[in-house]
Amino acid sequence: MRAVIQDRYGPPDVIAVADLPKPEPADDEILVQVKAASLNGSDRENLAGRPYYARVAGLRRPRNPVPGSDIAGIVAAVGNSVTEYAAGDEVFGELPGYRGALAEFVAASPRLLARKPPGLSFSDAAAIPQAGCIAHRATRGLRSGDRLLVNGAGGSGGAFVIGLAKHLGAAVTAVDRADKRNHLLRLGADETIDFAEQDWADQRGRYDRIVDLVAHRSPYRVHKALRAGGTYLMVGGYTRVLLATVLAGWTIGRSDGKRVRVLAVPQSRTDLEAVTALVTDGAVAPAVDRIDPLEEAPAIFERLAAGDNLGKVIVEVS
Ligand SMILES: NC(=O)c1ccc[n+]([C@@H]2O[C@H](COP(=O)([O-])OP(=O)(O)OC[C@H]3O[C@@H](n4cnc5c(N)ncnc54)[C@H](OP(=O)(O)O)[C@@H]3O)[C@@H](O)[C@H]2O)c1
């Protein structure tokens, strides 16, 4: 089968397309013929091996050389003990360990995969899992009229955060590069901040929720931009900020009822089905940057590494 391989961490030129043996599903797995996959910020990090938490996939090199976590495809075979799915079923979801998606076939546990709604294309279905589930958790509990700031809004997760926050009636401030401003406004952001021009963390008492997809500021600083009772959620970013937030977050801003914490998003079929229902109902739409074939993987990763994508990068696999 054709597959993308990455045998070490580094720049996009470590990416190649090659032939690999077709996997055999174990008794408790299904074999999925991948029709479409999508890439996220985690794939950019897993390419570079930075931040260092990306190396849980392998300290010196990725244990599984096939990148990508989000797939949509057709069940080609099922293991002996699988009763939930049969050959021909259309499924989608996120692969454990964030790897294995960019191949014509993947053997996976059916636990995290959901049935693809018939009206949803394979590309749109592949766009949802990781980014949609992050946004689903990050916007939970928002109320109409709340003010939300999303930092790193122009990539994969940001589009869903903006869409879900607007659906819940929040006012959205989206922070990213200046050249992504029109994209952010089209997604529904009420205002944008160019991070090179203005530091949103200099604001005082403004937001009910801050969703930080690219956290690099100290947790002792970011809480000042929250209103009393507001919540800062670190989703991704520097390892030292992650550690500081885990260790000290619970002590910060407590007198004002503020919460500063890391949002750990479990890979969950229930979350995936909940956010997908909002997509099929038309409440939120995946923001697709472009769709390219698997054979173009080196160029696709160049674009991802440069951050030139507006929303989701989709790979047509087979
Ligand atoms: N917490 C969890 O359980 C969990 C689960 C899965 C993934 N994650 C993490 O989620 C994070 C974000 O994912 P994503 O897929 O949305 O990332 P993404 O697609 O890479 O988007 C990040 C966006 O932030 C922009 N950006 C870069 N530097 C910035 C800065 N200083 N200020 C503001 N914006 C900046 C990027 O622009 P450029 O492209 O120009 O750089 C890009 O538009 C990743 O770190 C991933 O590891 C967390």
Coordinates of C-alpha atoms and ligand atoms in Angstrom, one line a residue, residues 39-42 44-45 51 53 94 98 130-131 134 151-158 175-177 180 195 200 213-214 216-217 234-237 262-266 304-309 311, ligand 1:
L39 CA -3.6 17.2 9.5
N40 CA -3.4 19.3 12.7
G41 CA -0.9 21.3 14.7
S42 CA 0.0 18.0 16.4
R44 CA 3.4 19.8 12.7
E45 CA 4.8 19.2 16.2
P51 CA 7.7 20.8 21.7
Y53 CA 5.9 16.4 24.5
E94 CA -8.8 9.9 15.6
Y98 CA -1.7 10.5 16.7
Q130 CA -9.0 16.2 16.8
A131 CA -9.8 19.8 16.1
I134 CA -10.6 20.1 21.2
N151 CA -5.0 32.4 20.7
G152 CA -3.7 30.6 17.5
A153 CA -7.1 30.9 15.9
G154 CA -6.1 30.5 12.2
G155 CA -5.0 26.8 12.3
S156 CA -6.9 23.6 12.7
G157 CA -8.5 23.9 16.2
G158 CA -9.2 27.6 16.0
V175 CA -5.5 36.1 17.6
D176 CA -3.1 35.0 14.8
R177 CA -1.0 36.4 12.0
K180 CA -5.1 35.4 8.5
F195 CA 0.0 38.8 17.6
W200 CA -3.5 40.3 24.2
L213 CA -3.7 26.8 21.3
V214 CA -0.1 28.1 21.2
H216 CA 4.1 30.5 25.5
R217 CA 3.2 33.0 28.2
M234 CA -3.9 25.9 27.8
V235 CA -4.4 23.4 24.9
G236 CA -1.0 23.3 23.3
G237 CA 2.3 25.2 23.3
V262 CA -4.4 22.7 31.1
L263 CA -7.2 21.3 29.0
A264 CA -6.5 17.6 28.5
V265 CA -8.8 16.5 25.7
P266 CA -9.5 12.7 25.8
L304 CA 1.8 22.9 7.1
A305 CA 5.3 23.6 8.6
A306 CA 5.3 27.1 7.2
G307 CA 1.8 27.7 8.7
D308 CA 0.4 28.8 5.4
N309 CA -2.8 26.8 5.9
G311 CA -7.9 25.9 8.6
Ligands
LIG1 N1 -4.7 19.4 25.2 C1 -4.9 18.3 24.4 O1 -5.4 17.3 24.9 C2 -4.5 18.3 23.0 C3 -4.9 17.3 22.1 C4 -4.5 17.4 20.8 C5 -3.7 18.4 20.4 N2 -3.3 19.4 21.2 C6 -2.5 20.5 20.8 O2 -3.3 21.6 20.3 C7 -2.4 22.6 19.8 C8 -3.0 23.4 18.7 O3 -3.5 22.7 17.7 P1 -4.0 23.3 16.2 O4 -4.2 22.0 15.5 O5 -5.0 24.3 16.3 O6 -2.6 24.1 15.8 P2 -2.3 24.8 14.4 O7 -3.2 24.2 13.3 O8 -0.8 24.7 14.2 O9 -2.7 26.3 14.6 C9 -2.0 27.2 15.4 C10 -2.1 28.6 14.9 O10 -1.5 29.5 15.8 C11 -0.7 30.4 15.0 N3 0.4 30.9 15.8 C12 1.7 30.6 15.8 N4 2.4 31.4 16.7 C13 1.5 32.2 17.3 C14 1.5 33.1 18.3 N5 2.7 33.5 18.9 N6 0.4 33.8 18.7 C15 -0.8 33.5 18.1 N7 -0.9 32.6 17.1 C16 0.2 31.9 16.7 C17 -0.3 29.6 13.8 O11 0.2 30.4 12.8 P3 1.5 30.0 11.9 O12 0.9 28.8 11.2 O13 1.8 31.1 11.2 O14 2.6 29.5 12.9 C18 -1.5 28.8 13.5 O15 -2.4 29.6 12.7 C19 -1.2 21.8 19.4 O16 -0.1 22.2 20.2 C20 -1.5 20.3 19.8 O17 -0.4 19.6 20.3 C21 -3.7 19.3 22.5

